[in-house]
Amino acid sequence: MKGYWRYYVVADALFYDLEYTSGTISMLGFLLLFVTSFSYIRRNFFEIFYYAHIIGIIVAIIFACIHEVLCFVYFIPVVILWVADRAWRSYQSWYIPVVPIQISPAVRKTEKQEGIVRVLFDHGKLARQYHPGQYVFIATAKKGKAWCKWQFANWHPMTISEVFRGTRGTSSFTAFSSNSSVIDEAITPIEEKKMGTLEPTTHEAALPVNAADDKPEMPIPSAEEDDNASTLNTVYLRRRGAAPSLSSTDSSNMVASLHIKALGGFTRDLLNHADQNEPLYFKVDGPYGPRLEYQDYKALSCFAAGIGITPAMTLIKDCVERRSAGVSTVITHHIQLVWVVRYSDEVKAFAEQIDYWRERAHASLLPITLDLTVYVTREPLGEDNLPGFDKTVYGSRPKIAQCLDTIPEQKSVFVHTCGSDQFMTNVVNQAVSRKWDYHHETFEF
Ligand SMILES: Cc1cc2nc3c(=O)[nH]c(=O)nc-3n(C[C@H](O)[C@H](O)[C@H](O)COP(=O)(O)OP(=O)(O)OC[C@H]3O[C@@H](n4cnc5c(N)ncnc54)[C@H](O)[C@@H]3O)c2cc1C
């Protein structure tokens, strides 16, 4: 107020001299952070929230230090942490080789539901760093125009929905691309490959058989045996990865998939891209997220809603594969999955994986039971049991407590849940009331 009292000019209360002006601008920077943090902005205009935070904090810190030099002491530790984090992420996303393999619609958009796109990529370090349930940040940019690269400032978290173990040291998929420059790789839509604009390839060429593969225990289909031989054969990858002889490979490469629901601008663009011919830059930063020690519990119970199924997919696959290979340190012998979807179409995106679990569980060395139920909430007239599931319930939601009561091992259960806040709260409350350990993964900030 000293500035105002001098000449009684209102503006002087805020901009009297450099000290006043810098203090005012710094406060506006902090106000920007505060206002854009409200959940309405975060959930509906995420990019405004995100960029406002970057701009707001830079402005606030610089002008706070001009206002009072000692502020520097308060800010420097967090600035160092932030810069170190950015440096580590930049290293991961720009220098660890990631080769995108395929982007394709897993479920096409219809009037009823948004559509799901599947992205497959080969990551240079994933085999050494990845644990089931973890996620990566991805960024994409259209190829061709330099300005499009600003999109690399926009990173989206996506859970890895499946990993295919047993790939070899160098990328197995360079033959799929016309220009395999590792990080500046263009994803090329399937149609283009089918039209023959790329080098022809077979699965044998893409995935040469190692010497160790001479006697695989799992039947591995040849390219000719599979319907999708002209594109990427994930059935083939899955079975190769499951062959025990391959698990000893010291390669750090791993093929992984993401299943992405087209909910907003970024994800819808990705789905649209799957049907177009534009090449796309694709970058990955990660993996991140905790290591979930489900294997120390006799039962694993996964509750998922919609696309929140992705972390459960990797947990269940990991458990089934390790039990079926006879890994005795995994004591989990009962897996329950309760999945709530709005329309049965969504299930198709994961049908192949569920078949694979069944197949592996059937031939497992250690006993394992799968109890898979899907709730289809917006198809009240449905009757058929969806393939791969023990039970399909139409037109209603699960009663969480009743579902948990059916688990045969009531003393040693690990609960995992991912979905809307309300759904997860119900599951977590039930787990807590039974004194069970749990993990919930939130997809909405
Ligand atoms: C740990 C984690 C794992 C996830 N895994 C998957 C997955 O496997 N499959 C999937 O389809 N979705 C997943 N999501 C959600 C996915 O990140 C968002 O749906 C996506 O970023 C939406 O972007 P958009 O521009 O298309 O939609 P928008 O309309 O901009 O946003 C839709 C919602 O996503 C949130 N969101 C938007 N951008 C970001 C961002 N950069 N970072 C964090 N949240 C954001 C918003 O708060 C909003 O609630 C995951 C989210 C998190 C936090």
Coordinates of C-alpha atoms and ligand atoms in Angstrom, one line a residue:
M1 CA 0.0 0.0 0.0
K2 CA 3.0 2.3 0.4
G3 CA 2.9 3.0 -3.4
Y4 CA -0.8 3.9 -3.2
W5 CA -0.4 6.3 -0.2
R6 CA 2.3 8.3 -2.0
Y7 CA 0.1 9.7 -4.9
Y8 CA -3.2 7.9 -4.2
V9 CA -3.1 6.3 -7.7
V10 CA -4.7 2.8 -7.6
A11 CA -2.3 1.3 -10.1
D12 CA 0.6 2.2 -7.8
A13 CA -0.7 -0.3 -5.2
L14 CA 0.4 -3.0 -7.7
F15 CA 2.9 -1.5 -10.1
Y16 CA 4.6 1.3 -8.1
D17 CA 8.2 0.2 -8.8
L18 CA 10.1 -2.9 -9.9
E19 CA 9.5 -4.6 -6.5
Y20 CA 5.8 -4.0 -6.7
T21 CA 5.5 -4.9 -10.3
S22 CA 7.5 -8.1 -10.0
G23 CA 5.5 -9.2 -6.9
T24 CA 2.2 -8.6 -8.7
I25 CA 3.3 -10.5 -11.8
S26 CA 4.5 -13.4 -9.6
M27 CA 1.2 -13.5 -7.8
L28 CA -0.6 -13.6 -11.2
G29 CA 1.5 -16.6 -12.1
F30 CA 0.5 -18.4 -8.9
L31 CA -3.1 -17.4 -9.5
L32 CA -3.0 -19.0 -12.9
L33 CA -1.9 -22.3 -11.3
F34 CA -4.7 -22.1 -8.7
V35 CA -7.5 -21.2 -11.1
T36 CA -6.6 -23.9 -13.7
S37 CA -6.2 -26.6 -11.1
F38 CA -10.0 -27.0 -10.5
S39 CA -11.2 -30.4 -11.6
Y40 CA -13.6 -28.9 -14.1
I41 CA -10.7 -27.4 -16.1
R42 CA -8.4 -30.5 -15.5
R43 CA -11.0 -33.0 -16.7
N44 CA -12.5 -31.0 -19.6
F45 CA -9.6 -28.8 -20.8
F46 CA -6.5 -30.8 -19.8
E47 CA -4.2 -29.0 -22.2
I48 CA -5.2 -25.6 -20.8
F49 CA -4.5 -27.0 -17.3
Y50 CA -1.2 -28.4 -18.4
Y51 CA 0.3 -25.5 -20.4
A52 CA -1.0 -22.9 -17.9
H53 CA 0.9 -24.8 -15.2
I54 CA 4.2 -24.7 -17.1
I55 CA 3.8 -21.0 -18.1
G56 CA 2.4 -20.0 -14.7
I57 CA 5.2 -21.6 -12.6
I58 CA 8.0 -20.2 -14.8
V59 CA 6.5 -16.6 -14.6
A60 CA 5.9 -17.0 -10.8
I61 CA 9.4 -18.2 -10.1
I62 CA 11.3 -15.7 -12.2
F63 CA 9.3 -12.7 -10.9
A64 CA 9.3 -13.9 -7.3
C65 CA 13.1 -14.0 -7.5
I66 CA 13.2 -10.4 -9.0
H67 CA 10.8 -9.3 -6.2
E68 CA 13.0 -10.8 -3.5
V69 CA 16.3 -12.4 -4.3
L70 CA 16.1 -14.8 -1.3
C71 CA 13.2 -16.6 -3.0
F72 CA 15.9 -18.2 -5.1
V73 CA 16.9 -20.3 -2.1
Y74 CA 13.3 -21.6 -1.7
F75 CA 12.9 -22.4 -5.4
I76 CA 16.2 -23.9 -6.3
P77 CA 15.7 -27.4 -4.8
V78 CA 12.4 -28.0 -6.6
V79 CA 13.8 -26.5 -9.8
I80 CA 16.8 -28.9 -9.6
L81 CA 14.4 -31.8 -9.1
W82 CA 12.2 -30.7 -12.0
V83 CA 15.2 -30.2 -14.4
A84 CA 16.6 -33.6 -13.4
D85 CA 13.2 -35.3 -14.0
R86 CA 12.9 -33.6 -17.4
A87 CA 16.5 -34.6 -18.3
W88 CA 15.8 -38.2 -17.4
R89 CA 12.5 -38.3 -19.3
S90 CA 14.1 -36.6 -22.3
Y91 CA 16.9 -39.2 -22.3
Q92 CA 14.3 -42.0 -22.1
S93 CA 12.1 -40.7 -24.8
W94 CA 14.8 -39.5 -27.3
Y95 CA 17.7 -41.9 -26.9
I96 CA 16.2 -45.3 -26.0
P97 CA 15.3 -46.8 -29.3
V98 CA 11.6 -47.3 -29.8
V99 CA 10.3 -48.7 -33.1
P100 CA 6.6 -48.3 -33.7
I101 CA 5.3 -51.4 -35.5
Q102 CA 1.6 -50.9 -36.1
I103 CA -1.2 -48.7 -35.3
S104 CA -4.6 -50.1 -36.0
P105 CA -8.2 -49.8 -34.8
A106 CA -8.9 -52.6 -32.2
V107 CA -12.5 -51.6 -32.1
R108 CA -13.9 -49.3 -34.7
K109 CA -15.9 -46.2 -33.6
T110 CA -19.6 -46.7 -33.8
E111 CA -22.6 -44.6 -32.8
K112 CA -22.6 -46.4 -29.4
Q113 CA -18.9 -46.3 -28.4
E114 CA -15.8 -44.2 -29.1
G115 CA -13.5 -46.9 -30.5
I116 CA -10.2 -48.3 -29.3
V117 CA -6.9 -48.0 -31.1
R118 CA -4.1 -50.5 -30.6
V119 CA -0.4 -49.4 -30.9
L120 CA 2.3 -52.0 -31.0
F121 CA 5.9 -50.9 -30.5
D122 CA 9.3 -52.4 -29.9
H123 CA 11.1 -50.8 -27.0
G124 CA 14.9 -51.0 -26.5
K125 CA 14.9 -51.3 -22.7
L126 CA 11.5 -52.5 -21.7
A127 CA 12.5 -56.1 -20.9
R128 CA 14.8 -54.9 -18.2
Q129 CA 12.6 -52.2 -16.7
Y130 CA 9.0 -53.3 -17.1
H131 CA 6.7 -54.8 -14.4
P132 CA 3.0 -55.8 -15.1
G133 CA 0.5 -53.0 -14.5
Q134 CA 3.0 -50.2 -15.4
Y135 CA 2.4 -47.3 -17.8
V136 CA 4.3 -45.2 -20.3
F137 CA 3.9 -41.7 -21.5
I138 CA 3.5 -41.4 -25.3
A139 CA 3.7 -38.5 -27.7
T140 CA 3.0 -38.5 -31.4
A141 CA 3.5 -35.9 -34.1
K142 CA 2.5 -35.8 -37.7
K143 CA 5.4 -36.3 -40.0
G144 CA 6.3 -33.7 -42.7
K145 CA 5.9 -30.3 -41.2
A146 CA 8.5 -29.0 -38.7
W147 CA 5.9 -27.2 -36.6
C148 CA 4.1 -30.4 -35.9
K149 CA 6.9 -31.4 -33.6
W150 CA 5.6 -29.0 -30.9
Q151 CA 3.2 -31.9 -30.2
F152 CA 6.1 -33.6 -28.5
A153 CA 5.4 -31.3 -25.6
N154 CA 2.1 -33.1 -25.1
W155 CA 2.6 -36.5 -23.3
H156 CA -0.2 -38.8 -22.4
P157 CA 0.0 -41.7 -19.9
M158 CA -1.1 -45.1 -21.3
T159 CA -0.9 -48.4 -19.5
I160 CA 0.9 -51.2 -21.3
S161 CA -1.8 -53.7 -22.2
E162 CA 0.4 -56.6 -23.2
V163 CA 4.0 -57.4 -23.5
F164 CA 5.4 -60.1 -25.8
R165 CA 8.6 -61.6 -24.3
G166 CA 11.3 -63.2 -26.2
T167 CA 12.1 -60.8 -28.9
R168 CA 15.7 -60.5 -29.9
G169 CA 18.4 -57.8 -29.3
T170 CA 17.8 -55.6 -32.3
S171 CA 14.4 -54.5 -33.5
S172 CA 12.6 -57.4 -35.0
F173 CA 10.3 -55.3 -37.0
T174 CA 12.4 -52.9 -39.1
A175 CA 11.2 -54.8 -42.2
F176 CA 7.7 -53.4 -41.6
S177 CA 8.9 -49.8 -42.1
S178 CA 10.1 -48.0 -45.1
N179 CA 12.4 -45.8 -43.1
S180 CA 13.6 -47.4 -39.9
S181 CA 15.6 -44.6 -38.3
V182 CA 14.8 -45.9 -34.9
I183 CA 13.4 -42.9 -33.0
D184 CA 12.2 -41.0 -36.0
E185 CA 10.2 -43.9 -37.1
A186 CA 7.0 -43.4 -39.0
I187 CA 4.0 -45.6 -38.2
T188 CA 2.5 -46.7 -41.4
P189 CA -1.1 -47.8 -41.5
I190 CA -1.9 -51.4 -42.4
E191 CA -3.6 -50.5 -45.7
E192 CA -0.4 -49.1 -47.0
K193 CA 1.5 -52.2 -46.1
K194 CA -1.2 -54.3 -47.8
M195 CA -0.9 -52.3 -50.9
G196 CA 2.7 -53.4 -51.1
T197 CA 4.5 -50.0 -50.7
L198 CA 6.8 -51.5 -48.2
E199 CA 9.3 -54.3 -48.5
P200 CA 7.5 -57.6 -48.4
T201 CA 8.0 -59.6 -45.2
T202 CA 7.1 -62.8 -43.6
H203 CA 7.0 -63.6 -40.0
E204 CA 10.1 -65.7 -40.4
A205 CA 11.9 -62.7 -41.7
A206 CA 10.6 -60.4 -39.1
L207 CA 11.3 -62.8 -36.2
P208 CA 14.1 -65.1 -37.1
V209 CA 14.0 -68.3 -35.1
N210 CA 16.8 -68.5 -32.6
A211 CA 18.9 -71.6 -32.2
A212 CA 17.2 -72.1 -28.8
D213 CA 13.8 -72.3 -30.6
D214 CA 14.5 -75.6 -32.1
K215 CA 12.1 -77.4 -29.8
P216 CA 9.5 -75.0 -28.6
E217 CA 7.0 -76.5 -26.2
M218 CA 4.1 -74.2 -27.3
P219 CA 2.9 -74.7 -30.9
I220 CA 4.0 -71.6 -32.8
P221 CA 1.9 -70.9 -35.9
S222 CA 3.7 -70.2 -39.1
A223 CA 2.9 -67.1 -41.0
E224 CA 0.9 -69.1 -43.5
E225 CA -1.2 -70.6 -40.7
D226 CA -2.5 -67.3 -39.4
D227 CA -5.2 -65.2 -41.0
N228 CA -3.5 -62.0 -40.4
A229 CA -0.1 -63.0 -41.9
S230 CA 0.0 -59.9 -44.0
T231 CA 0.0 -57.7 -41.0
L232 CA 1.4 -58.3 -37.5
N233 CA 0.6 -61.7 -36.0
T234 CA 0.2 -61.1 -32.3
V235 CA -0.9 -64.8 -31.8
Y236 CA 2.5 -65.7 -33.1
L237 CA 4.3 -63.2 -30.9
R238 CA 2.4 -64.4 -27.9
R239 CA 3.3 -68.0 -28.4
R240 CA 6.9 -67.3 -29.2
G241 CA 7.2 -65.3 -26.0
A242 CA 5.6 -68.2 -24.1
A243 CA 8.2 -70.7 -25.3
P244 CA 10.3 -71.3 -22.2
S245 CA 13.6 -71.4 -24.1
L246 CA 13.2 -67.8 -25.1
S247 CA 12.7 -66.4 -21.6
S248 CA 16.4 -66.8 -21.0
T249 CA 17.3 -64.3 -23.7
D250 CA 19.4 -61.4 -22.5
S251 CA 17.9 -59.0 -25.0
S252 CA 16.5 -55.9 -23.4
N253 CA 14.1 -55.3 -26.3
M254 CA 10.5 -56.1 -25.9
V255 CA 7.4 -55.7 -28.0
A256 CA 4.5 -54.1 -26.1
S257 CA 1.0 -53.0 -27.0
L258 CA -1.2 -50.1 -25.8
H259 CA -5.0 -50.1 -26.1
I260 CA -6.2 -46.5 -26.2
K261 CA -9.8 -45.4 -26.0
A262 CA -10.7 -42.4 -28.2
L263 CA -12.0 -40.1 -25.5
G264 CA -10.7 -36.7 -26.4
G265 CA -8.7 -34.7 -28.9
F266 CA -5.4 -36.6 -28.7
T267 CA -6.8 -40.1 -28.6
R268 CA -9.4 -39.4 -31.3
D269 CA -6.7 -38.2 -33.6
L270 CA -4.8 -41.4 -33.0
L271 CA -7.8 -43.5 -33.9
N272 CA -8.5 -41.4 -37.0
H273 CA -4.9 -41.8 -38.0
A274 CA -5.2 -45.6 -37.9
D275 CA -7.4 -45.2 -41.0
Q276 CA -5.3 -42.7 -42.8
N277 CA -2.1 -42.7 -44.7
E278 CA -0.1 -40.0 -42.9
P279 CA 3.1 -41.1 -41.3
L280 CA 3.5 -40.4 -37.6
Y281 CA 6.3 -39.9 -35.2
F282 CA 5.9 -41.8 -32.0
K283 CA 7.8 -41.5 -28.8
V284 CA 7.7 -43.4 -25.5
D285 CA 8.9 -42.4 -22.1
G286 CA 8.8 -45.0 -19.4
P287 CA 7.8 -47.4 -17.9
Y288 CA 6.5 -45.8 -14.7
G289 CA 4.4 -47.0 -11.8
P290 CA 4.8 -49.4 -8.9
R291 CA 5.8 -53.0 -9.0
L292 CA 2.8 -54.9 -7.9
E293 CA 3.7 -58.0 -5.8
Y294 CA 0.4 -59.9 -6.5
Q295 CA 2.4 -63.2 -6.7
D296 CA 2.7 -63.3 -2.9
Y297 CA -1.1 -63.8 -2.5
K298 CA -3.1 -66.9 -3.2
A299 CA -5.8 -65.1 -5.1
L300 CA -5.7 -62.1 -7.4
S301 CA -8.9 -60.2 -7.9
C302 CA -9.1 -57.5 -10.6
F303 CA -12.0 -55.1 -11.0
A304 CA -12.0 -53.0 -14.1
A305 CA -14.3 -50.6 -15.8
G306 CA -14.0 -49.9 -19.6
I307 CA -10.5 -49.2 -20.8
G308 CA -9.4 -49.6 -17.2
I309 CA -8.9 -53.2 -18.1
T310 CA -5.4 -52.6 -19.4
P311 CA -3.4 -53.0 -16.2
A312 CA -5.4 -56.1 -15.3
M313 CA -4.6 -57.6 -18.7
T314 CA -0.8 -57.5 -18.0
L315 CA -1.2 -58.7 -14.4
I316 CA -3.3 -61.7 -15.4
K317 CA -1.2 -62.6 -18.4
D318 CA 2.0 -62.5 -16.2
C319 CA 0.4 -64.7 -13.5
V320 CA -0.9 -67.2 -16.0
E321 CA 2.3 -67.4 -17.9
R322 CA 4.5 -67.8 -14.8
R323 CA 2.2 -70.4 -13.2
S324 CA 1.9 -72.4 -16.4
A325 CA 5.7 -72.4 -16.7
G326 CA 5.9 -73.8 -13.2
V327 CA 7.4 -70.8 -11.4
S328 CA 6.8 -71.8 -7.8
T329 CA 7.4 -68.4 -6.3
V330 CA 4.1 -67.3 -7.8
I331 CA 1.7 -68.7 -5.3
T332 CA -1.4 -67.1 -6.9
H333 CA -3.6 -70.0 -8.0
H334 CA -7.0 -68.2 -8.4
I335 CA -7.6 -65.2 -10.6
Q336 CA -10.9 -63.4 -10.6
L337 CA -11.7 -60.7 -13.2
V338 CA -14.8 -58.6 -12.9
W339 CA -15.0 -56.3 -16.0
V340 CA -17.7 -53.7 -16.5
V341 CA -18.2 -52.5 -20.1
R342 CA -20.9 -50.4 -21.6
Y343 CA -21.1 -52.4 -24.9
S344 CA -20.0 -55.9 -25.8
D345 CA -17.9 -54.5 -28.7
E346 CA -15.3 -53.3 -26.3
V347 CA -14.5 -56.9 -25.3
K348 CA -13.4 -57.8 -28.8
A349 CA -10.3 -55.7 -28.5
F350 CA -9.0 -58.2 -25.9
A351 CA -10.6 -61.4 -27.0
E352 CA -7.4 -62.9 -28.4
Q353 CA -5.6 -62.3 -25.1
I354 CA -8.3 -63.9 -23.1
D355 CA -8.3 -67.0 -25.3
Y356 CA -4.5 -67.2 -24.8
W357 CA -4.9 -67.1 -21.0
R358 CA -7.4 -70.0 -21.2
E359 CA -5.1 -72.0 -23.4
R360 CA -2.1 -71.5 -21.1
A361 CA -4.1 -72.1 -17.9
H362 CA -5.4 -75.3 -19.4
A363 CA -1.9 -76.6 -20.0
S364 CA -0.4 -75.2 -16.9
L365 CA 2.3 -76.9 -14.9
L366 CA 1.0 -75.4 -11.6
P367 CA -2.7 -75.3 -10.9
I368 CA -4.5 -72.1 -11.8
T369 CA -8.2 -71.2 -12.0
L370 CA -9.6 -68.4 -13.9
D371 CA -13.0 -66.9 -13.0
L372 CA -13.8 -64.3 -15.6
T373 CA -17.1 -62.3 -15.5
V374 CA -18.1 -59.4 -17.8
Y375 CA -20.9 -57.0 -17.1
V376 CA -22.4 -55.3 -20.2
T377 CA -24.3 -52.4 -18.7
R378 CA -26.0 -50.9 -21.8
E379 CA -27.2 -54.0 -23.6
P380 CA -30.1 -55.2 -21.3
L381 CA -31.4 -57.5 -23.9
G382 CA -28.2 -59.5 -24.4
E383 CA -28.2 -63.2 -23.8
D384 CA -25.1 -64.9 -25.2
N385 CA -22.1 -65.6 -23.0
L386 CA -19.2 -63.6 -24.5
P387 CA -16.4 -66.0 -25.7
G388 CA -13.7 -66.6 -23.1
F389 CA -15.8 -65.6 -20.1
D390 CA -17.4 -67.8 -17.5
K391 CA -20.3 -65.5 -17.1
T392 CA -21.8 -62.5 -19.0
V393 CA -24.3 -60.3 -17.1
Y394 CA -26.3 -57.9 -19.2
G395 CA -27.9 -54.7 -18.1
S396 CA -26.6 -54.5 -14.6
R397 CA -23.5 -53.6 -12.6
P398 CA -21.6 -56.0 -10.3
K399 CA -22.2 -56.2 -6.6
I400 CA -18.7 -55.9 -5.4
A401 CA -19.1 -57.5 -2.0
Q402 CA -20.9 -60.5 -3.5
C403 CA -18.2 -60.9 -6.1
L404 CA -15.4 -60.9 -3.5
D405 CA -17.3 -63.4 -1.4
T406 CA -16.9 -66.0 -4.2
I407 CA -13.1 -66.0 -4.0
P408 CA -12.1 -69.4 -2.5
E409 CA -9.1 -68.0 -0.7
Q410 CA -10.5 -65.4 1.7
K411 CA -7.3 -65.0 3.7
S412 CA -4.7 -64.1 1.0
V413 CA -6.1 -61.9 -1.7
F414 CA -4.6 -59.0 -3.7
V415 CA -7.2 -56.7 -5.2
H416 CA -6.5 -54.5 -8.2
T417 CA -8.9 -52.0 -9.5
C418 CA -9.0 -49.4 -12.3
G419 CA -12.0 -47.4 -13.5
S420 CA -14.1 -44.4 -12.5
D421 CA -13.5 -42.8 -9.0
Q422 CA -16.8 -44.2 -7.7
F423 CA -16.2 -47.7 -9.0
M424 CA -12.7 -47.8 -7.5
T425 CA -13.9 -46.4 -4.2
N426 CA -16.4 -49.2 -3.8
V427 CA -13.8 -51.8 -4.5
V428 CA -11.2 -50.3 -2.3
N429 CA -13.7 -49.9 0.6
Q430 CA -14.6 -53.6 0.3
A431 CA -10.9 -54.6 0.2
V432 CA -10.2 -52.5 3.3
S433 CA -13.1 -53.9 5.2
R434 CA -11.7 -57.4 4.6
K435 CA -8.2 -56.2 5.5
W436 CA -6.9 -57.2 2.0
D437 CA -4.1 -55.5 0.2
Y438 CA -5.1 -53.5 -2.9
H439 CA -3.9 -51.2 -5.6
H440 CA -6.0 -48.7 -7.5
E441 CA -4.9 -47.1 -10.7
T442 CA -6.6 -43.8 -11.6
F443 CA -6.9 -42.8 -15.3
E444 CA -8.5 -39.4 -14.7
F445 CA -6.6 -36.5 -13.1
Ligands
LIG1 C1 -1.6 -43.8 -15.3 C2 -2.6 -43.7 -16.4 C3 -2.7 -44.8 -17.3 C4 -3.6 -44.7 -18.4 N1 -3.8 -45.7 -19.3 C5 -4.7 -45.6 -20.3 C6 -4.8 -46.7 -21.2 O1 -4.2 -47.8 -21.1 N2 -5.7 -46.6 -22.2 C7 -6.5 -45.4 -22.3 O2 -7.3 -45.4 -23.3 N3 -6.3 -44.4 -21.5 C8 -5.4 -44.5 -20.5 N4 -5.3 -43.4 -19.6 C9 -6.1 -42.2 -19.8 C10 -5.4 -41.4 -20.9 O3 -4.2 -40.9 -20.5 C11 -6.4 -40.2 -21.3 O4 -7.6 -40.7 -21.7 C12 -5.8 -39.4 -22.4 O5 -4.6 -38.7 -22.0 C13 -6.9 -38.5 -22.9 O6 -6.3 -37.5 -23.7 P1 -7.3 -36.8 -24.8 O7 -6.6 -35.5 -25.3 O8 -7.7 -37.7 -25.9 O9 -8.6 -36.5 -24.0 P2 -9.1 -35.2 -23.1 O10 -10.5 -35.0 -23.4 O11 -8.1 -34.1 -23.3 O12 -9.0 -35.8 -21.7 C14 -9.8 -36.8 -21.2 C15 -9.4 -37.2 -19.8 O13 -8.0 -37.6 -19.8 C16 -7.2 -36.7 -18.9 N5 -6.0 -36.4 -19.6 C17 -5.9 -35.7 -20.8 N6 -4.6 -35.5 -21.1 C18 -3.9 -36.1 -20.2 C19 -2.5 -36.2 -19.9 N7 -1.6 -35.7 -20.8 N8 -2.1 -36.8 -18.8 C20 -3.0 -37.3 -17.9 N9 -4.3 -37.2 -18.1 C21 -4.8 -36.6 -19.2 C22 -8.1 -35.5 -18.6 O14 -8.0 -35.1 -17.2 C23 -9.5 -36.0 -18.8 O15 -10.0 -36.5 -17.6 C24 -4.4 -43.5 -18.6 C25 -4.2 -42.4 -17.7 C26 -3.3 -42.5 -16.6 C27 -3.2 -41.4 -15.6

